Amino acid sequence: MLKFLPQIIFSLAVALIIAPHVSFAYIDPGTGSFIVQAILGVIFGASLTVRIFWRKIIGFFKKVFKINAKTDEQTGNDGQREEISGKL
Amino acid sequence: MSRPETTDNGRKSPENFKRNRVASSFRDPSGFVFFDNGVLCRQVNGVYSANYDLLLSSGLYDELIKRNFLVRHREERNTKLARDAYKIIRPEAIPFISYPYEWCFSELKDAALLTLEIQKIAMRFGMSLRDASAYNIQFLNGRPILIDTLSFEKYEEGRPWAAYGQFCRHFLAPLALASYRDIRLNQLLRVYIDGIPLDLASELLPWKTNLRPGLFFHVHVHAKSQKHYAKKSVPGSRRKNVRKFAMLGLLDSLKGAVSSLKMSTDNTEWADYYDDMANYSDSAMKRKKELVLGFLERTKPGSAWDLGANDGMFSRLADDKGIFTVSLDIDPIAVEKNYLRVREVKEKNILPLIADLANPSPAIGWANEERMSLVERGPADLAMALALIHHLAISNNLPFANIADFMVKICRFLIIEFVPKEDEQVQKLLRSRDDIFPGYKKDVFENDFQKYFTILDSREIGDSKRTLYLMEKSSGGGAN
């Protein structure tokens, strides 16, 4: 049953994104690739956008924490040392 | 480091034609590759002129050259042009043409990543690759490089990447099969000249690859999609429905899928060959290296083939002397080790390739002429056949005369090591078979080879009982 998973997902995607434009006629091995590209492009383009956006969010939070780290420095670097050993 | 432009390696160039079109260069209406008096040239046709000019004017050419991603070329000024020709260009020559079915895992992977990187850069400059064929990539100075200067076209926002299917067949599928099933499946590229069909790859891959998003989408779903639409046509499919960010997402996803593929580390029978070499004492190994170096010094070859090179230990001796060396071995893991070292140390003169000397790459493709056989890409100035003769003569039942006949086709000078029957390695080969080799003797070996070669020198290798010979093709000898 799980063997058909790719097929199921594909059919769903087709139904949602492409189906309205389907027509009929002749043989073309390249068409499948174009269709898949359209579908995957949306999925991966979205995920890439999210990832870039996510990096910006993380970057923003890092800036916020940096301010905190600086205040720790004044009280003796303890905060920084913990951060490094945490990574190890 | 200059490559002689008139070397015969990688060429098919009959002397009686002044201009000779390269046999594989016929599909592309944008231009074709030919030889003009032994020099490699490419004609750019009028239909491609706009894209060619854009390649230069957009800055893409300079960027790719700067990163060593594309072969340089010079424009020919004083040539008579055919009616449909726009320009003649002279690209940088590749010293030895190799094909994806001869590459080890990492060579194919690096070629794949290069293709994706080039496409990404091209898009920044408003261009896009028209195709993503593995045959557009060659190895130069130890790194993959794009040789098809005419592969770029103007990028139109929204248009899908026509090369996507080809990329998946030429690169992703074989890499996935090598990684998840068996390293030897890369040989399918020899059978399927336009890449492994995705439905075949999808069937052969284990079910767990459905759990990897990259392979799930780009191989499995992609294969189903191709099958589904094989009998239909979707008129809107090639119109503008892949936005730029979608394309970048797609490329990024492909990059991730390729990068995450690793070669299984199961050792084949050869991988530790040099590590547990009981048949060479340290002094014998040292002596052998000295002798080989001496022979290389004496012959000063412009190019060399190291036959049965394993991980390239002796190829490196030639590389140190600046000799371009094709390092051939039957074991994909040994070739992989060799290439990883080339990449790590940035060696420029070694090209590691997978080859079975008892069944070397044939000429394939249209009219059996599109891709050259291994022999056609020779001869080399010098060939090294170290610790090899017993594998050919005993494991492959090849008489010495036949071996010599082959050797004389592929080189002028030959450094060959005779491994006597008493040697432990030969005894291992005879353990599971009858000894039907009464003629496997040193004097017979010398006799048979002297019908084709002149023995210039022969030295015992220390305490190993093996003998190293330096031979030269004799003028009267051989089928040449």
PDB file of N, CA and C in Angstrom, chain B residues 280-350:
ATOM      1  N   TYR B 280      55.454  -7.318  -0.470  1.00  0.00           N
ATOM      2  CA  TYR B 280      56.495  -6.296  -0.606  1.00  0.00           C
ATOM      3  C   TYR B 280      57.047  -5.930   0.757  1.00  0.00           C
ATOM      4  N   SER B 281      58.342  -6.097   0.909  1.00  0.00           N
ATOM      5  CA  SER B 281      58.949  -5.558   2.115  1.00  0.00           C
ATOM      6  C   SER B 281      59.079  -4.056   1.878  1.00  0.00           C
ATOM      7  N   ASP B 282      59.346  -3.330   2.956  1.00  0.00           N
ATOM      8  CA  ASP B 282      59.516  -1.881   2.796  1.00  0.00           C
ATOM      9  C   ASP B 282      60.622  -1.555   1.808  1.00  0.00           C
ATOM     10  N   SER B 283      61.700  -2.326   1.900  1.00  0.00           N
ATOM     11  CA  SER B 283      62.837  -2.026   1.021  1.00  0.00           C
ATOM     12  C   SER B 283      62.495  -2.351  -0.425  1.00  0.00           C
ATOM     13  N   ALA B 284      61.735  -3.405  -0.628  1.00  0.00           N
ATOM     14  CA  ALA B 284      61.350  -3.769  -1.999  1.00  0.00           C
ATOM     15  C   ALA B 284      60.447  -2.695  -2.592  1.00  0.00           C
ATOM     16  N   MET B 285      59.507  -2.192  -1.785  1.00  0.00           N
ATOM     17  CA  MET B 285      58.609  -1.150  -2.264  1.00  0.00           C
ATOM     18  C   MET B 285      59.395   0.094  -2.629  1.00  0.00           C
ATOM     19  N   LYS B 286      60.340   0.427  -1.749  1.00  0.00           N
ATOM     20  CA  LYS B 286      61.184   1.600  -2.007  1.00  0.00           C
ATOM     21  C   LYS B 286      61.962   1.412  -3.295  1.00  0.00           C
ATOM     22  N   ARG B 287      62.486   0.240  -3.471  1.00  0.00           N
ATOM     23  CA  ARG B 287      63.275  -0.078  -4.662  1.00  0.00           C
ATOM     24  C   ARG B 287      62.407   0.035  -5.920  1.00  0.00           C
ATOM     25  N   LYS B 288      61.200  -0.492  -5.822  1.00  0.00           N
ATOM     26  CA  LYS B 288      60.299  -0.445  -6.975  1.00  0.00           C
ATOM     27  C   LYS B 288      60.025   1.001  -7.383  1.00  0.00           C
ATOM     28  N   LYS B 289      59.766   1.845  -6.377  1.00  0.00           N
ATOM     29  CA  LYS B 289      59.496   3.253  -6.683  1.00  0.00           C
ATOM     30  C   LYS B 289      60.698   3.907  -7.348  1.00  0.00           C
ATOM     31  N   GLU B 290      61.901   3.575  -6.822  1.00  0.00           N
ATOM     32  CA  GLU B 290      63.117   4.150  -7.422  1.00  0.00           C
ATOM     33  C   GLU B 290      63.252   3.741  -8.879  1.00  0.00           C
ATOM     34  N   LEU B 291      62.993   2.464  -9.136  1.00  0.00           N
ATOM     35  CA  LEU B 291      63.135   1.957 -10.499  1.00  0.00           C
ATOM     36  C   LEU B 291      62.142   2.625 -11.445  1.00  0.00           C
ATOM     37  N   VAL B 292      60.904   2.740 -10.981  1.00  0.00           N
ATOM     38  CA  VAL B 292      59.878   3.373 -11.821  1.00  0.00           C
ATOM     39  C   VAL B 292      60.268   4.814 -12.116  1.00  0.00           C
ATOM     40  N   LEU B 293      60.705   5.517 -11.071  1.00  0.00           N
ATOM     41  CA  LEU B 293      61.137   6.907 -11.266  1.00  0.00           C
ATOM     42  C   LEU B 293      62.263   6.987 -12.282  1.00  0.00           C
ATOM     43  N   GLY B 294      63.201   6.052 -12.160  1.00  0.00           N
ATOM     44  CA  GLY B 294      64.325   6.024 -13.090  1.00  0.00           C
ATOM     45  C   GLY B 294      63.864   5.846 -14.529  1.00  0.00           C
ATOM     46  N   PHE B 295      62.931   4.940 -14.726  1.00  0.00           N
ATOM     47  CA  PHE B 295      62.411   4.703 -16.077  1.00  0.00           C
ATOM     48  C   PHE B 295      61.662   5.916 -16.599  1.00  0.00           C
ATOM     49  N   LEU B 296      60.923   6.613 -15.713  1.00  0.00           N
ATOM     50  CA  LEU B 296      60.207   7.813 -16.136  1.00  0.00           C
ATOM     51  C   LEU B 296      61.196   8.916 -16.532  1.00  0.00           C
ATOM     52  N   GLU B 297      62.246   9.026 -15.744  1.00  0.00           N
ATOM     53  CA  GLU B 297      63.306   9.999 -16.044  1.00  0.00           C
ATOM     54  C   GLU B 297      63.885   9.745 -17.423  1.00  0.00           C
ATOM     55  N   ARG B 298      64.112   8.487 -17.664  1.00  0.00           N
ATOM     56  CA  ARG B 298      64.785   8.104 -18.910  1.00  0.00           C
ATOM     57  C   ARG B 298      63.918   8.351 -20.134  1.00  0.00           C
ATOM     58  N   THR B 299      62.619   8.122 -20.028  1.00  0.00           N
ATOM     59  CA  THR B 299      61.747   8.216 -21.198  1.00  0.00           C
ATOM     60  C   THR B 299      61.079   9.574 -21.346  1.00  0.00           C
ATOM     61  N   LYS B 300      60.960  10.313 -20.239  1.00  0.00           N
ATOM     62  CA  LYS B 300      60.325  11.629 -20.258  1.00  0.00           C
ATOM     63  C   LYS B 300      59.040  11.669 -21.094  1.00  0.00           C
ATOM     64  N   PRO B 301      58.046  10.885 -20.720  1.00  0.00           N
ATOM     65  CA  PRO B 301      56.813  10.860 -21.520  1.00  0.00           C
ATOM     66  C   PRO B 301      55.978  12.121 -21.340  1.00  0.00           C
ATOM     67  N   GLY B 302      55.202  12.480 -22.354  1.00  0.00           N
ATOM     68  CA  GLY B 302      54.302  13.632 -22.255  1.00  0.00           C
ATOM     69  C   GLY B 302      53.013  13.244 -21.559  1.00  0.00           C
ATOM     70  N   SER B 303      52.667  11.962 -21.661  1.00  0.00           N
ATOM     71  CA  SER B 303      51.430  11.493 -21.032  1.00  0.00           C
ATOM     72  C   SER B 303      51.621  10.038 -20.636  1.00  0.00           C
ATOM     73  N   ALA B 304      50.878   9.609 -19.642  1.00  0.00           N
ATOM     74  CA  ALA B 304      51.021   8.231 -19.170  1.00  0.00           C
ATOM     75  C   ALA B 304      49.676   7.644 -18.803  1.00  0.00           C
ATOM     76  N   TRP B 305      49.545   6.327 -18.962  1.00  0.00           N
ATOM     77  CA  TRP B 305      48.388   5.597 -18.453  1.00  0.00           C
ATOM     78  C   TRP B 305      48.919   4.637 -17.403  1.00  0.00           C
ATOM     79  N   ASP B 306      48.339   4.681 -16.224  1.00  0.00           N
ATOM     80  CA  ASP B 306      48.725   3.746 -15.180  1.00  0.00           C
ATOM     81  C   ASP B 306      47.640   2.665 -15.155  1.00  0.00           C
ATOM     82  N   LEU B 307      47.971   1.483 -15.631  1.00  0.00           N
ATOM     83  CA  LEU B 307      46.982   0.405 -15.746  1.00  0.00           C
ATOM     84  C   LEU B 307      46.931  -0.395 -14.459  1.00  0.00           C
ATOM     85  N   GLY B 308      45.734  -0.568 -13.905  1.00  0.00           N
ATOM     86  CA  GLY B 308      45.642  -1.272 -12.628  1.00  0.00           C
ATOM     87  C   GLY B 308      46.286  -0.422 -11.540  1.00  0.00           C
ATOM     88  N   ALA B 309      45.959   0.878 -11.561  1.00  0.00           N
ATOM     89  CA  ALA B 309      46.635   1.854 -10.716  1.00  0.00           C
ATOM     90  C   ALA B 309      46.280   1.757  -9.248  1.00  0.00           C
ATOM     91  N   ASN B 310      45.216   1.034  -8.923  1.00  0.00           N
ATOM     92  CA  ASN B 310      44.711   0.977  -7.545  1.00  0.00           C
ATOM     93  C   ASN B 310      44.483   2.391  -7.035  1.00  0.00           C
ATOM     94  N   ASP B 311      45.045   2.770  -5.890  1.00  0.00           N
ATOM     95  CA  ASP B 311      44.743   4.116  -5.403  1.00  0.00           C
ATOM     96  C   ASP B 311      45.712   5.170  -5.923  1.00  0.00           C
ATOM     97  N   GLY B 312      46.472   4.802  -6.951  1.00  0.00           N
ATOM     98  CA  GLY B 312      47.286   5.810  -7.624  1.00  0.00           C
ATOM     99  C   GLY B 312      48.677   6.025  -7.056  1.00  0.00           C
ATOM    100  N   MET B 313      49.149   5.083  -6.269  1.00  0.00           N
ATOM    101  CA  MET B 313      50.464   5.277  -5.633  1.00  0.00           C
ATOM    102  C   MET B 313      51.564   5.572  -6.650  1.00  0.00           C
ATOM    103  N   PHE B 314      51.560   4.807  -7.742  1.00  0.00           N
ATOM    104  CA  PHE B 314      52.615   5.020  -8.723  1.00  0.00           C
ATOM    105  C   PHE B 314      52.269   6.122  -9.717  1.00  0.00           C
ATOM    106  N   SER B 315      50.980   6.401  -9.894  1.00  0.00           N
ATOM    107  CA  SER B 315      50.589   7.534 -10.730  1.00  0.00           C
ATOM    108  C   SER B 315      51.162   8.809 -10.142  1.00  0.00           C
ATOM    109  N   ARG B 316      51.265   8.840  -8.793  1.00  0.00           N
ATOM    110  CA  ARG B 316      51.734  10.048  -8.138  1.00  0.00           C
ATOM    111  C   ARG B 316      53.201  10.309  -8.458  1.00  0.00           C
ATOM    112  N   LEU B 317      53.954   9.220  -8.696  1.00  0.00           N
ATOM    113  CA  LEU B 317      55.351   9.419  -9.081  1.00  0.00           C
ATOM    114  C   LEU B 317      55.411  10.182 -10.400  1.00  0.00           C
ATOM    115  N   ALA B 318      54.529   9.809 -11.330  1.00  0.00           N
ATOM    116  CA  ALA B 318      54.502  10.489 -12.626  1.00  0.00           C
ATOM    117  C   ALA B 318      53.976  11.912 -12.460  1.00  0.00           C
ATOM    118  N   ASP B 319      52.945  12.052 -11.635  1.00  0.00           N
ATOM    119  CA  ASP B 319      52.355  13.372 -11.407  1.00  0.00           C
ATOM    120  C   ASP B 319      53.392  14.335 -10.840  1.00  0.00           C
ATOM    121  N   ASP B 320      54.252  13.828  -9.918  1.00  0.00           N
ATOM    122  CA  ASP B 320      55.299  14.667  -9.343  1.00  0.00           C
ATOM    123  C   ASP B 320      56.246  15.199 -10.397  1.00  0.00           C
ATOM    124  N   LYS B 321      56.408  14.445 -11.462  1.00  0.00           N
ATOM    125  CA  LYS B 321      57.305  14.886 -12.528  1.00  0.00           C
ATOM    126  C   LYS B 321      56.547  15.710 -13.562  1.00  0.00           C
ATOM    127  N   GLY B 322      55.307  16.046 -13.268  1.00  0.00           N
ATOM    128  CA  GLY B 322      54.543  16.889 -14.186  1.00  0.00           C
ATOM    129  C   GLY B 322      54.003  16.132 -15.391  1.00  0.00           C
ATOM    130  N   ILE B 323      53.962  14.797 -15.289  1.00  0.00           N
ATOM    131  CA  ILE B 323      53.457  14.011 -16.411  1.00  0.00           C
ATOM    132  C   ILE B 323      51.957  13.794 -16.217  1.00  0.00           C
ATOM    133  N   PHE B 324      51.156  14.162 -17.218  1.00  0.00           N
ATOM    134  CA  PHE B 324      49.720  13.942 -17.133  1.00  0.00           C
ATOM    135  C   PHE B 324      49.442  12.443 -17.167  1.00  0.00           C
ATOM    136  N   THR B 325      48.765  11.942 -16.141  1.00  0.00           N
ATOM    137  CA  THR B 325      48.572  10.502 -15.990  1.00  0.00           C
ATOM    138  C   THR B 325      47.109  10.133 -15.839  1.00  0.00           C
ATOM    139  N   VAL B 326      46.653   9.226 -16.686  1.00  0.00           N
ATOM    140  CA  VAL B 326      45.319   8.662 -16.528  1.00  0.00           C
ATOM    141  C   VAL B 326      45.484   7.419 -15.666  1.00  0.00           C
ATOM    142  N   SER B 327      44.779   7.394 -14.546  1.00  0.00           N
ATOM    143  CA  SER B 327      45.008   6.386 -13.524  1.00  0.00           C
ATOM    144  C   SER B 327      43.822   5.422 -13.535  1.00  0.00           C
ATOM    145  N   LEU B 328      44.000   4.268 -14.209  1.00  0.00           N
ATOM    146  CA  LEU B 328      42.862   3.371 -14.430  1.00  0.00           C
ATOM    147  C   LEU B 328      42.864   2.202 -13.465  1.00  0.00           C
ATOM    148  N   ASP B 329      41.691   1.862 -12.949  1.00  0.00           N
ATOM    149  CA  ASP B 329      41.586   0.658 -12.119  1.00  0.00           C
ATOM    150  C   ASP B 329      40.175   0.121 -12.194  1.00  0.00           C
ATOM    151  N   ILE B 330      40.032  -1.193 -11.980  1.00  0.00           N
ATOM    152  CA  ILE B 330      38.734  -1.838 -12.088  1.00  0.00           C
ATOM    153  C   ILE B 330      37.889  -1.605 -10.827  1.00  0.00           C
ATOM    154  N   ASP B 331      38.549  -1.289  -9.732  1.00  0.00           N
ATOM    155  CA  ASP B 331      37.848  -1.199  -8.452  1.00  0.00           C
ATOM    156  C   ASP B 331      37.356   0.218  -8.184  1.00  0.00           C
ATOM    157  N   PRO B 332      36.032   0.418  -8.143  1.00  0.00           N
ATOM    158  CA  PRO B 332      35.493   1.764  -7.966  1.00  0.00           C
ATOM    159  C   PRO B 332      35.912   2.414  -6.644  1.00  0.00           C
ATOM    160  N   ILE B 333      36.175   1.613  -5.634  1.00  0.00           N
ATOM    161  CA  ILE B 333      36.548   2.202  -4.348  1.00  0.00           C
ATOM    162  C   ILE B 333      37.990   2.702  -4.386  1.00  0.00           C
ATOM    163  N   ALA B 334      38.850   1.935  -5.059  1.00  0.00           N
ATOM    164  CA  ALA B 334      40.241   2.396  -5.201  1.00  0.00           C
ATOM    165  C   ALA B 334      40.286   3.699  -5.999  1.00  0.00           C
ATOM    166  N   VAL B 335      39.490   3.770  -7.065  1.00  0.00           N
ATOM    167  CA  VAL B 335      39.454   4.979  -7.884  1.00  0.00           C
ATOM    168  C   VAL B 335      38.904   6.140  -7.065  1.00  0.00           C
ATOM    169  N   GLU B 336      37.924   5.846  -6.242  1.00  0.00           N
ATOM    170  CA  GLU B 336      37.347   6.869  -5.361  1.00  0.00           C
ATOM    171  C   GLU B 336      38.433   7.412  -4.430  1.00  0.00           C
ATOM    172  N   LYS B 337      39.192   6.503  -3.814  1.00  0.00           N
ATOM    173  CA  LYS B 337      40.260   6.932  -2.901  1.00  0.00           C
ATOM    174  C   LYS B 337      41.255   7.804  -3.633  1.00  0.00           C
ATOM    175  N   ASN B 338      41.574   7.377  -4.856  1.00  0.00           N
ATOM    176  CA  ASN B 338      42.518   8.116  -5.681  1.00  0.00           C
ATOM    177  C   ASN B 338      42.002   9.530  -5.939  1.00  0.00           C
ATOM    178  N   TYR B 339      40.749   9.626  -6.352  1.00  0.00           N
ATOM    179  CA  TYR B 339      40.179  10.930  -6.684  1.00  0.00           C
ATOM    180  C   TYR B 339      40.069  11.821  -5.456  1.00  0.00           C
ATOM    181  N   LEU B 340      39.695  11.241  -4.328  1.00  0.00           N
ATOM    182  CA  LEU B 340      39.571  12.057  -3.118  1.00  0.00           C
ATOM    183  C   LEU B 340      40.916  12.668  -2.746  1.00  0.00           C
ATOM    184  N   ARG B 341      41.972  11.894  -2.985  1.00  0.00           N
ATOM    185  CA  ARG B 341      43.298  12.430  -2.719  1.00  0.00           C
ATOM    186  C   ARG B 341      43.652  13.539  -3.710  1.00  0.00           C
ATOM    187  N   VAL B 342      43.342  13.313  -4.985  1.00  0.00           N
ATOM    188  CA  VAL B 342      43.594  14.336  -6.007  1.00  0.00           C
ATOM    189  C   VAL B 342      42.916  15.636  -5.610  1.00  0.00           C
ATOM    190  N   ARG B 343      41.692  15.508  -5.109  1.00  0.00           N
ATOM    191  CA  ARG B 343      40.900  16.688  -4.769  1.00  0.00           C
ATOM    192  C   ARG B 343      41.462  17.368  -3.539  1.00  0.00           C
ATOM    193  N   GLU B 344      41.859  16.552  -2.537  1.00  0.00           N
ATOM    194  CA  GLU B 344      42.319  17.098  -1.281  1.00  0.00           C
ATOM    195  C   GLU B 344      43.645  17.821  -1.440  1.00  0.00           C
ATOM    196  N   VAL B 345      44.554  17.202  -2.168  1.00  0.00           N
ATOM    197  CA  VAL B 345      45.894  17.760  -2.318  1.00  0.00           C
ATOM    198  C   VAL B 345      45.985  18.695  -3.517  1.00  0.00           C
ATOM    199  N   LYS B 346      44.900  18.772  -4.284  1.00  0.00           N
ATOM    200  CA  LYS B 346      44.837  19.609  -5.481  1.00  0.00           C
ATOM    201  C   LYS B 346      45.885  19.207  -6.512  1.00  0.00           C
ATOM    202  N   GLU B 347      45.984  17.907  -6.752  1.00  0.00           N
ATOM    203  CA  GLU B 347      46.896  17.433  -7.789  1.00  0.00           C
ATOM    204  C   GLU B 347      46.316  17.747  -9.155  1.00  0.00           C
ATOM    205  N   LYS B 348      47.190  18.198 -10.061  1.00  0.00           N
ATOM    206  CA  LYS B 348      46.670  18.649 -11.352  1.00  0.00           C
ATOM    207  C   LYS B 348      46.863  17.657 -12.481  1.00  0.00           C
ATOM    208  N   ASN B 349      47.704  16.655 -12.282  1.00  0.00           N
ATOM    209  CA  ASN B 349      48.069  15.811 -13.411  1.00  0.00           C
ATOM    210  C   ASN B 349      47.479  14.417 -13.395  1.00  0.00           C
ATOM    211  N   ILE B 350      46.635  14.126 -12.417  1.00  0.00           N
ATOM    212  CA  ILE B 350      46.104  12.763 -12.351  1.00  0.00           C
ATOM    213  C   ILE B 350      44.621  12.763 -12.658  1.00  0.00           C
TER     214      ILE B 350
END
